[in-house]
Amino acid sequence: WPLRPPTICPPGAQPVAHHAGATGLLVLHGFTGSPWEVRPLCDAAIARGWSVACPVLPGPAPTVHALDHVRWADWLAAAQLAHQWLAKRCDTVHLAGFSMGALLATLVAERAPPASGRRLALLAPAFALGLPQTLALRALGAVGWHRVLGKADPRLPDGQRPPCYHAVPVAGTLQFLALLGHVTAQPRALAGAVWTLHGTRDRTIDAQLARKAVAHTLGDRVAHRTIDGGHLLLRDTCAAQAIALTMAFLDGRAGAGR
């Protein structure tokens, strides 16, 4: 059950399951990440009186090789279960996905029953990788010599360290690429407003490539916004601005911008 903490869960990486008001928000974290990287947005929604669900996507364990046996369909199933938990308790359920979580949030929104007023926020959406990155990862997966790749910790204010994997599993990365390919393989018509937020200093997901891929997949009605920040928008120096802009969009207030 994705809204219960795993048997082994680092401090700060626990899932969120908060039942409050009739407005709900599903928040999905990224690849090799945890709810820690999106918890500030969860807290802001809870402070607004909303119900919030942020699952732990399948794969967390003491070693990075736990992701060797996970398929992208497992991540999607966990996201859908969390969405169902909210839908049973709320009149409207908004969605926010960070990085790979943006791909999952798109599929959840597409497959869920139409809902009046639903909004979808895609934060640093991992809708595209550079061609050299993609080719290198596919080659490593095909050769099978490497099981993990090094992963440098991002530079975050106040000495924050993400409680997540500090390496990237090749097998898991191939599942991420399969998910990316599935989502972007065809145009997808989503009900409700869609908005993206990307950091201009993001070295993980290129803002321009992602924007073009989102537009190709979801159409030109998507609103886009960039701010001065890195990949971990909700933990970087731009966090307060990112949270305020995202909540303004989800709440339907002016200020999110285009």
mmCIF file of N, CA, C and O in Angstrom, residues 82-151:
data_model
loop_
_atom_site.group_PDB
_atom_site.id
_atom_site.type_symbol
_atom_site.label_atom_id
_atom_site.label_comp_id
_atom_site.label_asym_id
_atom_site.label_seq_id
_atom_site.Cartn_x
_atom_site.Cartn_y
_atom_site.Cartn_z
ATOM 1 N N ALA A 82 -3.191 5.803 -4.855
ATOM 2 C CA ALA A 82 -3.217 7.016 -4.043
ATOM 3 C C ALA A 82 -4.282 7.984 -4.543
ATOM 4 O O ALA A 82 -4.966 8.643 -3.745
ATOM 5 N N HIS A 83 -4.437 8.066 -5.856
ATOM 6 C CA HIS A 83 -5.470 8.932 -6.417
ATOM 7 C C HIS A 83 -6.861 8.429 -6.027
ATOM 8 O O HIS A 83 -7.751 9.224 -5.675
ATOM 9 N N GLN A 84 -7.059 7.132 -6.063
ATOM 10 C CA GLN A 84 -8.350 6.567 -5.666
ATOM 11 C C GLN A 84 -8.657 6.865 -4.198
ATOM 12 O O GLN A 84 -9.809 7.122 -3.838
ATOM 13 N N TRP A 85 -7.630 6.813 -3.361
ATOM 14 C CA TRP A 85 -7.804 7.122 -1.934
ATOM 15 C C TRP A 85 -8.343 8.542 -1.764
ATOM 16 O O TRP A 85 -9.236 8.789 -0.953
ATOM 17 N N LEU A 86 -7.810 9.482 -2.534
ATOM 18 C CA LEU A 86 -8.280 10.862 -2.469
ATOM 19 C C LEU A 86 -9.660 11.014 -3.092
ATOM 20 O O LEU A 86 -10.525 11.715 -2.552
ATOM 21 N N ALA A 87 -9.871 10.365 -4.234
ATOM 22 C CA ALA A 87 -11.132 10.521 -4.962
ATOM 23 C C ALA A 87 -12.326 10.059 -4.131
ATOM 24 O O ALA A 87 -13.436 10.583 -4.281
ATOM 25 N N LYS A 88 -12.111 9.086 -3.254
ATOM 26 C CA LYS A 88 -13.198 8.607 -2.391
ATOM 27 C C LYS A 88 -13.544 9.624 -1.301
ATOM 28 O O LYS A 88 -14.620 9.548 -0.699
ATOM 29 N N ARG A 89 -12.651 10.560 -1.047
ATOM 30 C CA ARG A 89 -12.817 11.480 0.073
ATOM 31 C C ARG A 89 -13.011 12.934 -0.347
ATOM 32 O O ARG A 89 -13.341 13.765 0.495
ATOM 33 N N CYS A 90 -12.784 13.228 -1.609
ATOM 34 C CA CYS A 90 -12.775 14.617 -2.066
ATOM 35 C C CYS A 90 -13.704 14.814 -3.259
ATOM 36 O O CYS A 90 -13.954 13.891 -4.037
ATOM 37 N N ASP A 91 -14.168 16.049 -3.419
ATOM 38 C CA ASP A 91 -14.985 16.402 -4.578
ATOM 39 C C ASP A 91 -14.114 16.663 -5.809
ATOM 40 O O ASP A 91 -14.497 16.346 -6.935
ATOM 41 N N THR A 92 -12.961 17.288 -5.591
ATOM 42 C CA THR A 92 -12.017 17.599 -6.669
ATOM 43 C C THR A 92 -10.629 17.161 -6.245
ATOM 44 O O THR A 92 -10.216 17.421 -5.112
ATOM 45 N N VAL A 93 -9.915 16.498 -7.143
ATOM 46 C CA VAL A 93 -8.549 16.069 -6.857
ATOM 47 C C VAL A 93 -7.624 16.661 -7.914
ATOM 48 O O VAL A 93 -7.697 16.315 -9.099
ATOM 49 N N HIS A 94 -6.764 17.592 -7.507
ATOM 50 C CA HIS A 94 -5.732 18.137 -8.379
ATOM 51 C C HIS A 94 -4.520 17.202 -8.344
ATOM 52 O O HIS A 94 -4.378 16.363 -7.440
ATOM 53 N N LEU A 95 -3.630 17.375 -9.313
ATOM 54 C CA LEU A 95 -2.433 16.545 -9.389
ATOM 55 C C LEU A 95 -1.202 17.408 -9.593
ATOM 56 O O LEU A 95 -1.246 18.397 -10.330
ATOM 57 N N ALA A 96 -0.115 17.004 -8.939
ATOM 58 C CA ALA A 96 1.174 17.660 -9.136
ATOM 59 C C ALA A 96 2.238 16.578 -9.214
ATOM 60 O O ALA A 96 2.339 15.728 -8.324
ATOM 61 N N GLY A 97 3.010 16.585 -10.297
ATOM 62 C CA GLY A 97 4.061 15.597 -10.465
ATOM 63 C C GLY A 97 5.398 16.276 -10.658
ATOM 64 O O GLY A 97 5.522 17.225 -11.437
ATOM 65 N N PHE A 98 6.410 15.773 -9.955
ATOM 66 C CA PHE A 98 7.760 16.320 -10.067
ATOM 67 C C PHE A 98 8.636 15.371 -10.877
ATOM 68 O O PHE A 98 8.689 14.172 -10.595
ATOM 69 N N SER A 99 9.318 15.884 -11.896
ATOM 70 C CA SER A 99 10.260 15.125 -12.712
ATOM 71 C C SER A 99 9.565 13.894 -13.299
ATOM 72 O O SER A 99 8.594 14.022 -14.031
ATOM 73 N N MET A 100 10.018 12.677 -12.967
ATOM 74 C CA MET A 100 9.329 11.495 -13.480
ATOM 75 C C MET A 100 7.886 11.438 -12.992
ATOM 76 O O MET A 100 7.001 10.913 -13.686
ATOM 77 N N GLY A 101 7.631 11.994 -11.815
ATOM 78 C CA GLY A 101 6.270 12.032 -11.296
ATOM 79 C C GLY A 101 5.323 12.792 -12.194
ATOM 80 O O GLY A 101 4.106 12.538 -12.181
ATOM 81 N N ALA A 102 5.852 13.718 -13.011
ATOM 82 C CA ALA A 102 5.008 14.445 -13.964
ATOM 83 C C ALA A 102 4.480 13.513 -15.051
ATOM 84 O O ALA A 102 3.356 13.666 -15.523
ATOM 85 N N LEU A 103 5.294 12.537 -15.474
ATOM 86 C CA LEU A 103 4.835 11.548 -16.446
ATOM 87 C C LEU A 103 3.701 10.707 -15.864
ATOM 88 O O LEU A 103 2.687 10.466 -16.509
ATOM 89 N N LEU A 104 3.897 10.265 -14.617
ATOM 90 C CA LEU A 104 2.870 9.452 -13.963
ATOM 91 C C LEU A 104 1.594 10.253 -13.726
ATOM 92 O O LEU A 104 0.484 9.747 -13.939
ATOM 93 N N ALA A 105 1.742 11.505 -13.301
ATOM 94 C CA ALA A 105 0.571 12.343 -13.053
ATOM 95 C C ALA A 105 -0.235 12.541 -14.335
ATOM 96 O O ALA A 105 -1.470 12.591 -14.303
ATOM 97 N N THR A 106 0.452 12.643 -15.463
ATOM 98 C CA THR A 106 -0.232 12.791 -16.745
ATOM 99 C C THR A 106 -1.086 11.568 -17.050
ATOM 100 O O THR A 106 -2.249 11.685 -17.461
ATOM 101 N N LEU A 107 -0.533 10.384 -16.833
ATOM 102 C CA LEU A 107 -1.292 9.162 -17.093
ATOM 103 C C LEU A 107 -2.449 8.997 -16.111
ATOM 104 O O LEU A 107 -3.541 8.554 -16.501
ATOM 105 N N VAL A 108 -2.229 9.345 -14.842
ATOM 106 C CA VAL A 108 -3.309 9.246 -13.854
ATOM 107 C C VAL A 108 -4.450 10.179 -14.246
ATOM 108 O O VAL A 108 -5.625 9.802 -14.213
ATOM 109 N N ALA A 109 -4.113 11.408 -14.635
ATOM 110 C CA ALA A 109 -5.139 12.380 -15.029
ATOM 111 C C ALA A 109 -5.889 11.902 -16.265
ATOM 112 O O ALA A 109 -7.104 12.083 -16.378
ATOM 113 N N GLU A 110 -5.177 11.296 -17.205
ATOM 114 C CA GLU A 110 -5.814 10.828 -18.431
ATOM 115 C C GLU A 110 -6.775 9.670 -18.158
ATOM 116 O O GLU A 110 -7.852 9.582 -18.763
ATOM 117 N N ARG A 111 -6.401 8.784 -17.241
ATOM 118 C CA ARG A 111 -7.177 7.565 -17.013
ATOM 119 C C ARG A 111 -8.255 7.724 -15.944
ATOM 120 O O ARG A 111 -9.151 6.872 -15.855
ATOM 121 N N ALA A 112 -8.189 8.768 -15.142
ATOM 122 C CA ALA A 112 -9.191 8.977 -14.104
ATOM 123 C C ALA A 112 -10.483 9.513 -14.717
ATOM 124 O O ALA A 112 -10.459 10.147 -15.781
ATOM 125 N N PRO A 113 -11.614 9.270 -14.080
ATOM 126 C CA PRO A 113 -12.878 9.830 -14.578
ATOM 127 C C PRO A 113 -12.795 11.353 -14.655
ATOM 128 O O PRO A 113 -12.141 11.976 -13.811
ATOM 129 N N PRO A 114 -13.416 11.976 -15.649
ATOM 130 C CA PRO A 114 -13.385 13.444 -15.754
ATOM 131 C C PRO A 114 -13.907 14.089 -14.485
ATOM 132 O O PRO A 114 -14.879 13.615 -13.890
ATOM 133 N N ALA A 115 -13.243 15.139 -14.063
ATOM 134 C CA ALA A 115 -13.628 15.828 -12.833
ATOM 135 C C ALA A 115 -13.652 17.326 -13.077
ATOM 136 O O ALA A 115 -12.730 17.882 -13.681
ATOM 137 N N SER A 116 -14.686 17.974 -12.607
ATOM 138 C CA SER A 116 -14.829 19.417 -12.782
ATOM 139 C C SER A 116 -13.763 20.168 -11.989
ATOM 140 O O SER A 116 -13.549 19.905 -10.809
ATOM 141 N N GLY A 117 -13.072 21.082 -12.669
ATOM 142 C CA GLY A 117 -12.116 21.949 -11.994
ATOM 143 C C GLY A 117 -10.763 21.337 -11.713
ATOM 144 O O GLY A 117 -9.923 21.974 -11.081
ATOM 145 N N ARG A 118 -10.511 20.121 -12.179
ATOM 146 C CA ARG A 118 -9.226 19.477 -11.893
ATOM 147 C C ARG A 118 -8.084 20.194 -12.604
ATOM 148 O O ARG A 118 -8.207 20.600 -13.759
ATOM 149 N N ARG A 119 -6.948 20.336 -11.914
ATOM 150 C CA ARG A 119 -5.772 20.985 -12.477
ATOM 151 C C ARG A 119 -4.557 20.077 -12.336
ATOM 152 O O ARG A 119 -4.453 19.312 -11.371
ATOM 153 N N LEU A 120 -3.636 20.206 -13.283
ATOM 154 C CA LEU A 120 -2.445 19.371 -13.325
ATOM 155 C C LEU A 120 -1.211 20.255 -13.393
ATOM 156 O O LEU A 120 -1.029 21.000 -14.355
ATOM 157 N N ALA A 121 -0.363 20.166 -12.373
ATOM 158 C CA ALA A 121 0.880 20.931 -12.316
ATOM 159 C C ALA A 121 2.053 19.984 -12.559
ATOM 160 O O ALA A 121 2.211 18.986 -11.846
ATOM 161 N N LEU A 122 2.869 20.298 -13.559
ATOM 162 C CA LEU A 122 4.029 19.483 -13.911
ATOM 163 C C LEU A 122 5.291 20.267 -13.546
ATOM 164 O O LEU A 122 5.590 21.292 -14.162
ATOM 165 N N LEU A 123 6.014 19.795 -12.553
ATOM 166 C CA LEU A 123 7.180 20.502 -12.024
ATOM 167 C C LEU A 123 8.456 19.837 -12.527
ATOM 168 O O LEU A 123 8.671 18.642 -12.300
ATOM 169 N N ALA A 124 9.292 20.612 -13.211
ATOM 170 C CA ALA A 124 10.496 20.061 -13.846
ATOM 171 C C ALA A 124 10.163 18.768 -14.566
ATOM 172 O O ALA A 124 10.797 17.727 -14.349
ATOM 173 N N PRO A 125 9.160 18.796 -15.460
ATOM 174 C CA PRO A 125 8.647 17.550 -16.041
ATOM 175 C C PRO A 125 9.677 16.827 -16.892
ATOM 176 O O PRO A 125 10.267 17.406 -17.798
ATOM 177 N N ALA A 126 9.863 15.544 -16.588
ATOM 178 C CA ALA A 126 10.869 14.743 -17.294
ATOM 179 C C ALA A 126 10.274 14.171 -18.575
ATOM 180 O O ALA A 126 10.228 12.953 -18.779
ATOM 181 N N PHE A 127 9.841 15.054 -19.461
ATOM 182 C CA PHE A 127 9.236 14.644 -20.726
ATOM 183 C C PHE A 127 10.275 14.450 -21.817
ATOM 184 O O PHE A 127 9.934 14.007 -22.917
ATOM 185 N N ALA A 128 11.522 14.780 -21.542
ATOM 186 C CA ALA A 128 12.551 14.637 -22.578
ATOM 187 C C ALA A 128 13.925 14.549 -21.930
ATOM 188 O O ALA A 128 14.197 15.194 -20.916
ATOM 189 N N LEU A 129 14.780 13.732 -22.524
ATOM 190 C CA LEU A 129 16.192 13.690 -22.185
ATOM 191 C C LEU A 129 16.979 14.012 -23.449
ATOM 192 O O LEU A 129 16.508 13.776 -24.570
ATOM 193 N N GLY A 130 18.169 14.538 -23.262
ATOM 194 C CA GLY A 130 19.016 14.804 -24.415
ATOM 195 C C GLY A 130 19.367 13.495 -25.128
ATOM 196 O O GLY A 130 19.439 12.424 -24.500
ATOM 197 N N LEU A 131 19.571 13.549 -26.442
ATOM 198 C CA LEU A 131 19.880 12.350 -27.218
ATOM 199 C C LEU A 131 21.137 11.643 -26.704
ATOM 200 O O LEU A 131 21.135 10.407 -26.585
ATOM 201 N N PRO A 132 22.234 12.351 -26.376
ATOM 202 C CA PRO A 132 23.414 11.642 -25.852
ATOM 203 C C PRO A 132 23.108 10.873 -24.570
ATOM 204 O O PRO A 132 23.576 9.737 -24.398
ATOM 205 N N GLN A 133 22.315 11.473 -23.652
ATOM 206 C CA GLN A 133 21.945 10.776 -22.427
ATOM 207 C C GLN A 133 21.175 9.497 -22.738
ATOM 208 O O GLN A 133 21.462 8.429 -22.195
ATOM 209 N N THR A 134 20.189 9.626 -23.606
ATOM 210 C CA THR A 134 19.330 8.487 -23.932
ATOM 211 C C THR A 134 20.128 7.358 -24.572
ATOM 212 O O THR A 134 19.996 6.188 -24.189
ATOM 213 N N LEU A 135 20.969 7.691 -25.557
ATOM 214 C CA LEU A 135 21.744 6.669 -26.246
ATOM 215 C C LEU A 135 22.720 5.989 -25.292
ATOM 216 O O LEU A 135 22.900 4.758 -25.340
ATOM 217 N N ALA A 136 23.349 6.768 -24.422
ATOM 218 C CA ALA A 136 24.309 6.194 -23.482
ATOM 219 C C ALA A 136 23.631 5.234 -22.515
ATOM 220 O O ALA A 136 24.135 4.138 -22.236
ATOM 221 N N LEU A 137 22.465 5.614 -22.009
ATOM 222 C CA LEU A 137 21.753 4.757 -21.064
ATOM 223 C C LEU A 137 21.275 3.474 -21.729
ATOM 224 O O LEU A 137 21.366 2.389 -21.148
ATOM 225 N N ARG A 138 20.779 3.594 -22.962
ATOM 226 C CA ARG A 138 20.323 2.396 -23.662
ATOM 227 C C ARG A 138 21.501 1.465 -23.976
ATOM 228 O O ARG A 138 21.383 0.234 -23.897
ATOM 229 N N ALA A 139 22.648 2.036 -24.322
ATOM 230 C CA ALA A 139 23.827 1.220 -24.612
ATOM 231 C C ALA A 139 24.301 0.490 -23.355
ATOM 232 O O ALA A 139 24.625 -0.702 -23.410
ATOM 233 N N LEU A 140 24.323 1.183 -22.227
ATOM 234 C CA LEU A 140 24.733 0.545 -20.975
ATOM 235 C C LEU A 140 23.784 -0.585 -20.601
ATOM 236 O O LEU A 140 24.195 -1.635 -20.119
ATOM 237 N N GLY A 141 22.494 -0.342 -20.821
ATOM 238 C CA GLY A 141 21.519 -1.380 -20.515
ATOM 239 C C GLY A 141 21.681 -2.597 -21.407
ATOM 240 O O GLY A 141 21.527 -3.737 -20.969
ATOM 241 N N ALA A 142 22.010 -2.374 -22.673
ATOM 242 C CA ALA A 142 22.164 -3.480 -23.606
ATOM 243 C C ALA A 142 23.421 -4.295 -23.317
ATOM 244 O O ALA A 142 23.419 -5.527 -23.377
ATOM 245 N N VAL A 143 24.507 -3.601 -22.966
ATOM 246 C CA VAL A 143 25.770 -4.289 -22.690
ATOM 247 C C VAL A 143 25.685 -5.090 -21.399
ATOM 248 O O VAL A 143 26.160 -6.218 -21.294
ATOM 249 N N GLY A 144 25.053 -4.481 -20.374
ATOM 250 C CA GLY A 144 24.871 -5.184 -19.117
ATOM 251 C C GLY A 144 26.074 -5.191 -18.202
ATOM 252 O O GLY A 144 26.090 -5.890 -17.185
ATOM 253 N N TRP A 145 27.127 -4.448 -18.540
ATOM 254 C CA TRP A 145 28.309 -4.429 -17.690
ATOM 255 C C TRP A 145 28.106 -3.572 -16.442
ATOM 256 O O TRP A 145 28.647 -3.864 -15.396
ATOM 257 N N HIS A 146 27.337 -2.512 -16.595
ATOM 258 C CA HIS A 146 27.133 -1.590 -15.482
ATOM 259 C C HIS A 146 25.750 -1.799 -14.880
ATOM 260 O O HIS A 146 24.755 -1.846 -15.598
ATOM 261 N N ARG A 147 25.696 -1.891 -13.562
ATOM 262 C CA ARG A 147 24.398 -1.996 -12.883
ATOM 263 C C ARG A 147 23.995 -0.663 -12.274
ATOM 264 O O ARG A 147 22.817 -0.397 -12.094
ATOM 265 N N VAL A 148 24.991 0.146 -11.907
ATOM 266 C CA VAL A 148 24.673 1.455 -11.324
ATOM 267 C C VAL A 148 25.584 2.514 -11.916
ATOM 268 O O VAL A 148 26.690 2.227 -12.365
ATOM 269 N N LEU A 149 25.102 3.752 -11.889
ATOM 270 C CA LEU A 149 25.882 4.910 -12.303
ATOM 271 C C LEU A 149 25.966 5.865 -11.124
ATOM 272 O O LEU A 149 25.044 5.950 -10.312
ATOM 273 N N GLY A 150 27.063 6.583 -11.022
ATOM 274 C CA GLY A 150 27.206 7.545 -9.933
ATOM 275 C C GLY A 150 26.189 8.664 -10.039
ATOM 276 O O GLY A 150 25.755 9.039 -11.129
ATOM 277 N N LYS A 151 25.800 9.192 -8.893
ATOM 278 C CA LYS A 151 24.811 10.271 -8.854
ATOM 279 C C LYS A 151 25.275 11.291 -7.822
ATOM 280 O O LYS A 151 25.283 11.021 -6.629
#
